Coordinates of C-alpha atoms and ligand atoms in Angstrom, one line a residue:
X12 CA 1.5 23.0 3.8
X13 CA 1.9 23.6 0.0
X14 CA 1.7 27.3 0.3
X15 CA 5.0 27.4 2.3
X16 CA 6.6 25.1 0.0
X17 CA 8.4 26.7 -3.1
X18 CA 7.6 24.8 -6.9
X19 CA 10.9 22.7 -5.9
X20 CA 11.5 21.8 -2.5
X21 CA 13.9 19.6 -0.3
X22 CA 12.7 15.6 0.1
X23 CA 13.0 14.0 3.8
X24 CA 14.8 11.1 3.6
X25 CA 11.5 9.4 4.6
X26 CA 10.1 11.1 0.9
X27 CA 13.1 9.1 -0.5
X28 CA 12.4 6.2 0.9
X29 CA 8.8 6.0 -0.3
X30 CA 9.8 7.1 -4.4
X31 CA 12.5 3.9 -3.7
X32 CA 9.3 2.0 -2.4
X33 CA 6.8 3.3 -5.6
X34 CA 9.9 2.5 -7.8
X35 CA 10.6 -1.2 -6.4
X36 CA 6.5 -1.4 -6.7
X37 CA 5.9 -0.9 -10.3
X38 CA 8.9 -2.6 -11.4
X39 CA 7.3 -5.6 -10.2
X40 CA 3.6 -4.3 -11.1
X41 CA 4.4 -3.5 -14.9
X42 CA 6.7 -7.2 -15.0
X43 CA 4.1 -9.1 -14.0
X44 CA 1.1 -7.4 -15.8
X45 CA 3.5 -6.5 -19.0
X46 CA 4.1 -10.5 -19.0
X47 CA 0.5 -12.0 -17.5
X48 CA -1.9 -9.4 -18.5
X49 CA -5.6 -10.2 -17.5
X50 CA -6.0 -10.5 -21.7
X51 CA -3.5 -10.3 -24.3
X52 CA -2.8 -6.5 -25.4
X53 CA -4.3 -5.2 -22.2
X54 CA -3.1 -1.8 -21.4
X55 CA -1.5 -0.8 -18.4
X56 CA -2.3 2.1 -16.7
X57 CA -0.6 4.1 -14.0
X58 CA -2.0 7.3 -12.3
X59 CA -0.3 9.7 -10.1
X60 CA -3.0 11.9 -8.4
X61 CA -0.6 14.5 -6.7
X62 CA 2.4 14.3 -9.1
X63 CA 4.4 17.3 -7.8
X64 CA 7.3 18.7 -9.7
X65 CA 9.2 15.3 -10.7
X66 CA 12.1 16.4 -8.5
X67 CA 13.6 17.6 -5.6
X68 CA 16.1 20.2 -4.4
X69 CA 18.4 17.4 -3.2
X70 CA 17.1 14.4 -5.3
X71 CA 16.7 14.1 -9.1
X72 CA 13.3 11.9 -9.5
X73 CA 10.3 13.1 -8.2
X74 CA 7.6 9.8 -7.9
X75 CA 6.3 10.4 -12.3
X76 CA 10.1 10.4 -13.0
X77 CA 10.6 6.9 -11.2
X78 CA 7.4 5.5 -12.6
X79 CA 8.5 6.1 -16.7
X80 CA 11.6 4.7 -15.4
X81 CA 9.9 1.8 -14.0
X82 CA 7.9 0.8 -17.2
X83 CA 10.8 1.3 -19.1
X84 CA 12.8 -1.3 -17.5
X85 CA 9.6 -3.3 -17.3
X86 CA 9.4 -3.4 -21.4
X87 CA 12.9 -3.5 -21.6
X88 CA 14.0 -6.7 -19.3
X89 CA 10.8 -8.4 -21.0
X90 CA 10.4 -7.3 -24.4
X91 CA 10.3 -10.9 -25.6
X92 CA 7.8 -12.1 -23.1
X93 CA 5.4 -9.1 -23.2
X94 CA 1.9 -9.5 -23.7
X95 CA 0.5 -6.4 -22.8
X96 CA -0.2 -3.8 -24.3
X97 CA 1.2 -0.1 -24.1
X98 CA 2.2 1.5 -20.7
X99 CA 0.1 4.7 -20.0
X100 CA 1.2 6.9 -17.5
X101 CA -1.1 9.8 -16.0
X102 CA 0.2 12.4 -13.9
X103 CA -2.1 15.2 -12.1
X104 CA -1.1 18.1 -10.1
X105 CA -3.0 21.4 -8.8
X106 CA -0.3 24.1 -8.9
X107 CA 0.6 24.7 -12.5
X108 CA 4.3 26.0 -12.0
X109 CA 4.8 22.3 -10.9
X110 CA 3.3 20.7 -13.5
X111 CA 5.6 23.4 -16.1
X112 CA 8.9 21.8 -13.9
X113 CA 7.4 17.8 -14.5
X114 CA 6.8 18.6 -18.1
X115 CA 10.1 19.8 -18.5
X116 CA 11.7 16.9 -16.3
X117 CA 9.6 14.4 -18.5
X118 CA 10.8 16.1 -21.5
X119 CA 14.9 15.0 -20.5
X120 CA 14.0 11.8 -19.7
X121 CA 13.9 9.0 -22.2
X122 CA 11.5 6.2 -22.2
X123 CA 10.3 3.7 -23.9
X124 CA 8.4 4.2 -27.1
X125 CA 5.9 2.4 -25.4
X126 CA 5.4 4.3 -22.0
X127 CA 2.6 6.9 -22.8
X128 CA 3.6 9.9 -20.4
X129 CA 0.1 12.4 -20.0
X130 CA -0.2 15.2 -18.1
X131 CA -3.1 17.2 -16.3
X132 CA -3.1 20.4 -14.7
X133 CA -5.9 20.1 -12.4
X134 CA -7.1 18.7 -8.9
X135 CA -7.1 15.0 -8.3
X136 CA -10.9 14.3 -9.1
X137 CA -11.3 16.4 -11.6
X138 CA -7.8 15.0 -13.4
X139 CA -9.1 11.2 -12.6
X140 CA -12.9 12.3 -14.4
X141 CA -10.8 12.9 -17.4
X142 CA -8.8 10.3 -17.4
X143 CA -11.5 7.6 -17.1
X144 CA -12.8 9.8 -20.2
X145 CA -9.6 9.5 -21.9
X146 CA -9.3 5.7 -21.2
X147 CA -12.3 4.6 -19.5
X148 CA -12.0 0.5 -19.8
X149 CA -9.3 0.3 -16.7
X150 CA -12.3 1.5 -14.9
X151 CA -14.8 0.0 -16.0
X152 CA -13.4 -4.0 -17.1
X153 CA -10.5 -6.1 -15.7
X154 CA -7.4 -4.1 -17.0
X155 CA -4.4 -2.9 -14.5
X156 CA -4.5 0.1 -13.0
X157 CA -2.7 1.2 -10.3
X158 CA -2.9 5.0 -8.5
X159 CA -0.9 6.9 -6.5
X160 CA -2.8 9.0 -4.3
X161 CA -0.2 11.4 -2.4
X162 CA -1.5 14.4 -1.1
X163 CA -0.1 17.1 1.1
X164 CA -2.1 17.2 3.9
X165 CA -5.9 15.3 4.7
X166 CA -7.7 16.5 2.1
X167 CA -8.0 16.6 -1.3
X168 CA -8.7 12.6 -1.8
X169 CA -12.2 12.0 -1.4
X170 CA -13.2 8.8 -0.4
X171 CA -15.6 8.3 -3.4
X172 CA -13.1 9.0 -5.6
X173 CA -10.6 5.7 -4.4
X174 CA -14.1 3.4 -4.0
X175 CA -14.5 4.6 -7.6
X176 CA -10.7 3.0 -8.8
X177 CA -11.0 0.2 -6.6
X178 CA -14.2 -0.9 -8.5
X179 CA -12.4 -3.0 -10.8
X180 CA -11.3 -6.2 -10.1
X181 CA -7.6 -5.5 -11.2
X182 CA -7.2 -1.9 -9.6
X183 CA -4.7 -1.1 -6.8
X184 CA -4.4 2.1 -4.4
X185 CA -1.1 3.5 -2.8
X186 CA -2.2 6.2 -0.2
X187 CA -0.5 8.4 1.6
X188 CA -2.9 9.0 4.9
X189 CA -2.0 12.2 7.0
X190 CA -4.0 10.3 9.8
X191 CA -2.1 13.4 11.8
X192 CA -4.2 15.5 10.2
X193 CA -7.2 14.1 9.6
X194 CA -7.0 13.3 13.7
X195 CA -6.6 17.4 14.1
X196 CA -10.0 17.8 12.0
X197 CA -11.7 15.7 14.2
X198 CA -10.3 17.7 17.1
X199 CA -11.8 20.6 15.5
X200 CA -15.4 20.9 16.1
X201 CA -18.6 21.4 14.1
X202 CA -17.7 25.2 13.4
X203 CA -14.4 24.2 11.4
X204 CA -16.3 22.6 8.8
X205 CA -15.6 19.3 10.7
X206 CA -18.8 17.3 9.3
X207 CA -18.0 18.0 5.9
X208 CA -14.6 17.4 5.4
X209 CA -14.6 13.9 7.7
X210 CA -17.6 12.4 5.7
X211 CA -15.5 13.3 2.3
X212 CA -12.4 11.4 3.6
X213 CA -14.5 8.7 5.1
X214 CA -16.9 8.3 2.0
X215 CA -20.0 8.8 4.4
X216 CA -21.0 9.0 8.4
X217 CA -19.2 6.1 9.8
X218 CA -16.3 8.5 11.5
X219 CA -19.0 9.8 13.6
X220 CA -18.9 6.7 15.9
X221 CA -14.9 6.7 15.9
X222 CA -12.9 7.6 17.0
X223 CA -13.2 8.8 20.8
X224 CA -12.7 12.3 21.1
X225 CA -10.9 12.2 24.1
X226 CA -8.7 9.7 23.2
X227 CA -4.4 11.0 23.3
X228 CA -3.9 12.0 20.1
X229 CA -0.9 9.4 18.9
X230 CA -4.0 7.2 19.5
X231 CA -6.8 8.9 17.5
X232 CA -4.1 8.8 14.6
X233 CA -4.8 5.1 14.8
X234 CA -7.9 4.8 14.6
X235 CA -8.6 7.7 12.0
X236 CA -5.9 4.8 10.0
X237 CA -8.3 1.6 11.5
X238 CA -11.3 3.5 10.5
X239 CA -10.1 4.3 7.1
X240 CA -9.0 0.7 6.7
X241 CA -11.9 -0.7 7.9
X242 CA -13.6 1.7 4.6
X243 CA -11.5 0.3 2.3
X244 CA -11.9 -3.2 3.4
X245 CA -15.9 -2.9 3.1
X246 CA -15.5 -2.6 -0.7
X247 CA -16.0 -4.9 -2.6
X248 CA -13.6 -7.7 -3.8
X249 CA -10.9 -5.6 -1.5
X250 CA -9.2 -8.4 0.3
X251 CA -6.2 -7.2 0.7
X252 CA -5.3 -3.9 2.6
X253 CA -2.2 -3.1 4.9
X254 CA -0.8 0.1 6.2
X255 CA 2.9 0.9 7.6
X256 CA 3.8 3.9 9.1
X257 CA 7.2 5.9 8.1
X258 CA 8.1 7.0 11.1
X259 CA 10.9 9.9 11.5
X260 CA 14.1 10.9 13.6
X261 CA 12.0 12.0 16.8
X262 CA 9.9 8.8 16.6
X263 CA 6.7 10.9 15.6
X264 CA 4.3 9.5 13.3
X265 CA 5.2 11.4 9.7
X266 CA 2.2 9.3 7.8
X267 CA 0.7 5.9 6.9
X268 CA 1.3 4.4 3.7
X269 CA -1.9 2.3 2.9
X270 CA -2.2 -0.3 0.3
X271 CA -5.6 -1.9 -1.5
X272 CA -5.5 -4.7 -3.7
X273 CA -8.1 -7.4 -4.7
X274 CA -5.6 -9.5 -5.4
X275 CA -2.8 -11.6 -2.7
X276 CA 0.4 -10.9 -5.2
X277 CA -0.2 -6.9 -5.2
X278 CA 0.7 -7.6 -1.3
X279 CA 3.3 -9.6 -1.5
X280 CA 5.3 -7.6 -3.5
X281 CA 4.7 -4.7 -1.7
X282 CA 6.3 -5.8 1.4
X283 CA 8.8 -7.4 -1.0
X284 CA 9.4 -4.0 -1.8
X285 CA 9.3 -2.6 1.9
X286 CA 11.7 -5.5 2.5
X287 CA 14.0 -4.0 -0.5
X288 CA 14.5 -0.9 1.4
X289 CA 17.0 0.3 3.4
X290 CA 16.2 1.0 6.6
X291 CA 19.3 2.2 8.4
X292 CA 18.9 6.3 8.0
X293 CA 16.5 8.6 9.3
X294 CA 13.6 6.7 9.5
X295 CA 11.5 3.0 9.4
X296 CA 8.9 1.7 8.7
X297 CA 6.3 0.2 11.8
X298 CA 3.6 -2.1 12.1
X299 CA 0.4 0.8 11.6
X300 CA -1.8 -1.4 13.7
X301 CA -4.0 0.1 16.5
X302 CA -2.1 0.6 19.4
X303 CA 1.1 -0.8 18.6
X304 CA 4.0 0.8 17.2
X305 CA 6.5 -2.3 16.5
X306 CA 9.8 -1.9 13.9
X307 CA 9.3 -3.8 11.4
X308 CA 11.4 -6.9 11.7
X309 CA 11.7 -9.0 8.6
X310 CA 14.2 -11.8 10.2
X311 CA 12.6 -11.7 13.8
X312 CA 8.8 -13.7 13.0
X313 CA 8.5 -14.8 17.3
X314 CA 6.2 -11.8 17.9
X315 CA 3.8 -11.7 15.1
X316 CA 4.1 -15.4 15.8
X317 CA 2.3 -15.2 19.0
X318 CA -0.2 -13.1 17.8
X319 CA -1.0 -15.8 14.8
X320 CA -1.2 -18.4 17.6
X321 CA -3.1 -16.0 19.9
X322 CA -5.9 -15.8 17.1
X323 CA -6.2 -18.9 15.9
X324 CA -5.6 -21.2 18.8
X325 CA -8.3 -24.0 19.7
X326 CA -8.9 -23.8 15.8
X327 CA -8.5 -25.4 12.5
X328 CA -7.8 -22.9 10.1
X329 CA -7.7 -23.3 6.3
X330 CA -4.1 -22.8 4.6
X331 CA -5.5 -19.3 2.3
X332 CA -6.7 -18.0 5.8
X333 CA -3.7 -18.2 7.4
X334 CA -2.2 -16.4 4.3
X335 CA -4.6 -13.8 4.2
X336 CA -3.4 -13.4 7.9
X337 CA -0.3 -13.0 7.5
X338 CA -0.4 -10.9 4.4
X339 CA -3.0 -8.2 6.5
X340 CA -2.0 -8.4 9.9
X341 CA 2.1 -8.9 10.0
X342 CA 4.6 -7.7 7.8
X343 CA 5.2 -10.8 6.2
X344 CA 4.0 -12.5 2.7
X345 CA 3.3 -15.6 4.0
X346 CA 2.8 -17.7 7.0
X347 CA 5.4 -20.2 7.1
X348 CA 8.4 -18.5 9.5
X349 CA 5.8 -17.9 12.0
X350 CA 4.4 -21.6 11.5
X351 CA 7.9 -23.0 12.1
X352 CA 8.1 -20.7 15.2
X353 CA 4.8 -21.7 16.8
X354 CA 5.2 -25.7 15.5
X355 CA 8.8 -25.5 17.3
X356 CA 7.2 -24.4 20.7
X357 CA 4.8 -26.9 20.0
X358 CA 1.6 -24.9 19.7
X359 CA 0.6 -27.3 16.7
X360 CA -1.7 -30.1 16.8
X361 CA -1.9 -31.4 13.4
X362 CA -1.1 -30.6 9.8
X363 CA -3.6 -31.4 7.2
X364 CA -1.5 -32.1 3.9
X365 CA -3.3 -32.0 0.6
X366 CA -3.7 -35.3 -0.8
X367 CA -0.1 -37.4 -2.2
X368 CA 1.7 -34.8 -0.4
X369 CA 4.3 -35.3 2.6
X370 CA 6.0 -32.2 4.5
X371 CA 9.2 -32.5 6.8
X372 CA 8.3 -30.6 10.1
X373 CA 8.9 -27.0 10.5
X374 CA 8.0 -26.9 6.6
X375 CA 4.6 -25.2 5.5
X376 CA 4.5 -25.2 1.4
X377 CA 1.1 -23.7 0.2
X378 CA 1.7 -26.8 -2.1
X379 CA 1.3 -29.2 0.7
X380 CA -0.3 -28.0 3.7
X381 CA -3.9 -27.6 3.3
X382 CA -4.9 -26.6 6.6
X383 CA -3.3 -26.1 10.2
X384 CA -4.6 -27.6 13.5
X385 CA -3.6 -25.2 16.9
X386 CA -3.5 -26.6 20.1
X387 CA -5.8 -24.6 23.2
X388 CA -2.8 -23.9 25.2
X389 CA -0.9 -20.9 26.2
X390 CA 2.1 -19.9 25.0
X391 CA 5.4 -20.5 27.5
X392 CA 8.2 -20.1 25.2
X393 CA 10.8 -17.2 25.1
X394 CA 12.1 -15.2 22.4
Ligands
SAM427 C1 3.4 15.3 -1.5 S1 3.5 16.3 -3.0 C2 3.7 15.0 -4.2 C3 5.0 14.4 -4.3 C4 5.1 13.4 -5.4 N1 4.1 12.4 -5.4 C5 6.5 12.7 -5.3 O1 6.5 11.6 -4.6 O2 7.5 13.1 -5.8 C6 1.8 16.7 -3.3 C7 1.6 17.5 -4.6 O3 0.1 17.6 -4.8 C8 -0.1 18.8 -5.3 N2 -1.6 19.1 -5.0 C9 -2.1 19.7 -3.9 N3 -3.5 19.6 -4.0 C10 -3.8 18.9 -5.1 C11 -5.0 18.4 -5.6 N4 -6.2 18.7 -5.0 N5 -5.0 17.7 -6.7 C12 -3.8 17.4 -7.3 N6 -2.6 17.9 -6.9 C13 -2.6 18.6 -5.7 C14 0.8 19.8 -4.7 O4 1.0 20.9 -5.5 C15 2.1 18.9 -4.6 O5 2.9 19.1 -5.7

């Protein structure tokens, strides 16, 4: 795909949308760690595996230019408060006449005297090796890092290379998964190098069980994106990993945007970022899961509603589990709309508070509920 692109080439408003997503992201990422670092002076550190050129035919900031802008406003709306320390942004890219146009577009903007703006003209690992050299300790101990791994095409990320950022406790992935094409390598049998290009992007064998190679291929895309969840989720301390598809005009599947944190508030501000977006042009974003291909809807909670009842019912379920739920499995931060929706149809059987608290009904405060009771039944209501 990048050899019929030119060093600068037009964004799809769907490419838009998801620089508007990074941007709304970091904002929030470099606010919160600028102003609650894990330990005072703490550094921040941002990487952009596949930088690109910094901008587009028809659109002035490429994803590096949104991120400097990002920590800028970051340091500069909490100067007073900040208790990090310096901002370090990384940017890698391959094709070197790209990297000349970033350079350049880095060069006009201004930024912070804090933001640290570093460039590599290399691949992806071999720019992340030197990095970790460069600044090993977000790596290695508890300080923020957060990577942007945006290739063109499946390959290019290797899984190993993501377990490797994700093994620090404070580390945070954005992927974009061409689960389109990863599906067509599978499709492509042993003599297209099938074997070893599958067990890079998987980080071993596991892909050999799924998914079924007969399956149509809208559905192998799903489960090349449940499988690759499923790897990120097996590492350690990753709690926290959802995927929404940004889906096109022609309602095809363009390519899943996958997020992995270890930590509950990554999430939630990345769907309060998805939430920020506008989703009225050319494309949306859907619910990635297995066999469903649902608009997001922020204001509608009835569906994933049912589905909360549907797994929990005939159980008491702990208030952080039904968090966790609803952060991994619906597009909202928390579980209370679809609470209210499933205590209204009367799905509920009791509601454990914590202790000297009192709730009015239809009311779930993580502050007073400590656990949630669900009745056996089956759901009859409408809507
Ligand atoms: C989808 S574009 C990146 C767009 C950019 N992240 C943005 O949002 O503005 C992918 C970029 O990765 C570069 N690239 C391709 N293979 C690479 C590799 N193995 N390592 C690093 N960069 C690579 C391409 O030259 C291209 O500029």
């Amino acid at each position: 795909m990048s050899k019929k692109l030119p060093t600068i080439w037009k964004a799809e408003p769907h490419t838009i949308a998801k620089i508007e997503l990074l941007s709304a992201y970091l904002k929030a990422w470099f606010s919160i760690l600028g102003t609650k670092p894990p330990r005072r002076n703490a550094e921040l550190l941002y990487v952009d595996g596949f930088a690109g050129p910094g901008e587009y035919t028809n659109h002035p900031t490429g994803s590096p230019i949104v991120a400097v802008e990002a920590a800028t406003s970051a340091l500069n709306t909490h100067e007073a408060r900040w208790r990090a320390g310096d901002i370090h942004c990384a940017f890698v890219e391959l094709d070197a006449a790209r990297m000349e146009n970033l350079e350049r577009k880095l060069k006009s903007v201004s930024f912070h005297p804090r933001v640290h703006p570093s460039t590599y003209t290399t691949s992806f690992v071999n720019g992340l090796d030197a990095i970790k050299t460069a600044r090993p300790s977000p790596f290695s101990r508890a300080e923020p890092l957060f990577v942007f791994i945006d290739p063109f095409g499946a390959t290019g990320a290797p899984f190993t290379a993501v377990a490797d950022i994700l093994r620090s406790r404070t580390s945070e992935v954005l992927i974009n998964l061409d689960a389109d094409g990863i599906a067509r390598i599978f499709r492509a049998g042993d003599d297209a190098n099938r074997g070893v290009l599958l067990t890079e992007i998987f980080g071993g064998t596991s892909w050999r069980e799924s998914p079924s190679f007969d399956a149509d291929f809208d559905v192998q895309c799903r489960q090349v994106l449940d499988l690759y969840k499923r790897r990120l989720r097996s590492l350690p301390g990753i709690g926290y990993v959802f995927a929404f598809e940004m889906r096109g005009k022609l309602d095809s599947i363009n390519y899943f945007l996958v997020f992995a944190s270890g930590h509950p508030l990554g999430l939630e501000k990345m769907k309060e970022a998805m939430k920020s977006i506008d989703q009225g042009g050319a494309y949306a974003f859907c619910d990635a899961d297995v066999g469903q291909s649902l608009l997001f809807r922020f204001d509608d909670p009835a569906e994933f509603a049912r589905r909360l009842f549907e797994r929990h019912k005939g159980k008491r379920v702990p208030y952080e589990e039904l968090r966790d739920y609803a952060l991994n499995d619906t597009p909202f931060a928390n579980p209370k709309r679809m609470l209210k929706w499933i205590e209204e149809n009367d799905l509920i059987e009791s509601v454990e508070l914590l202790p000297g608290k009192t709730r009015c009904r239809g009311t779930f405060s993580e502050d007073a509920v400590n656990a949630v009771v669900f009745r056996q039944g089956a759901i009859h209501a409408q809507g």
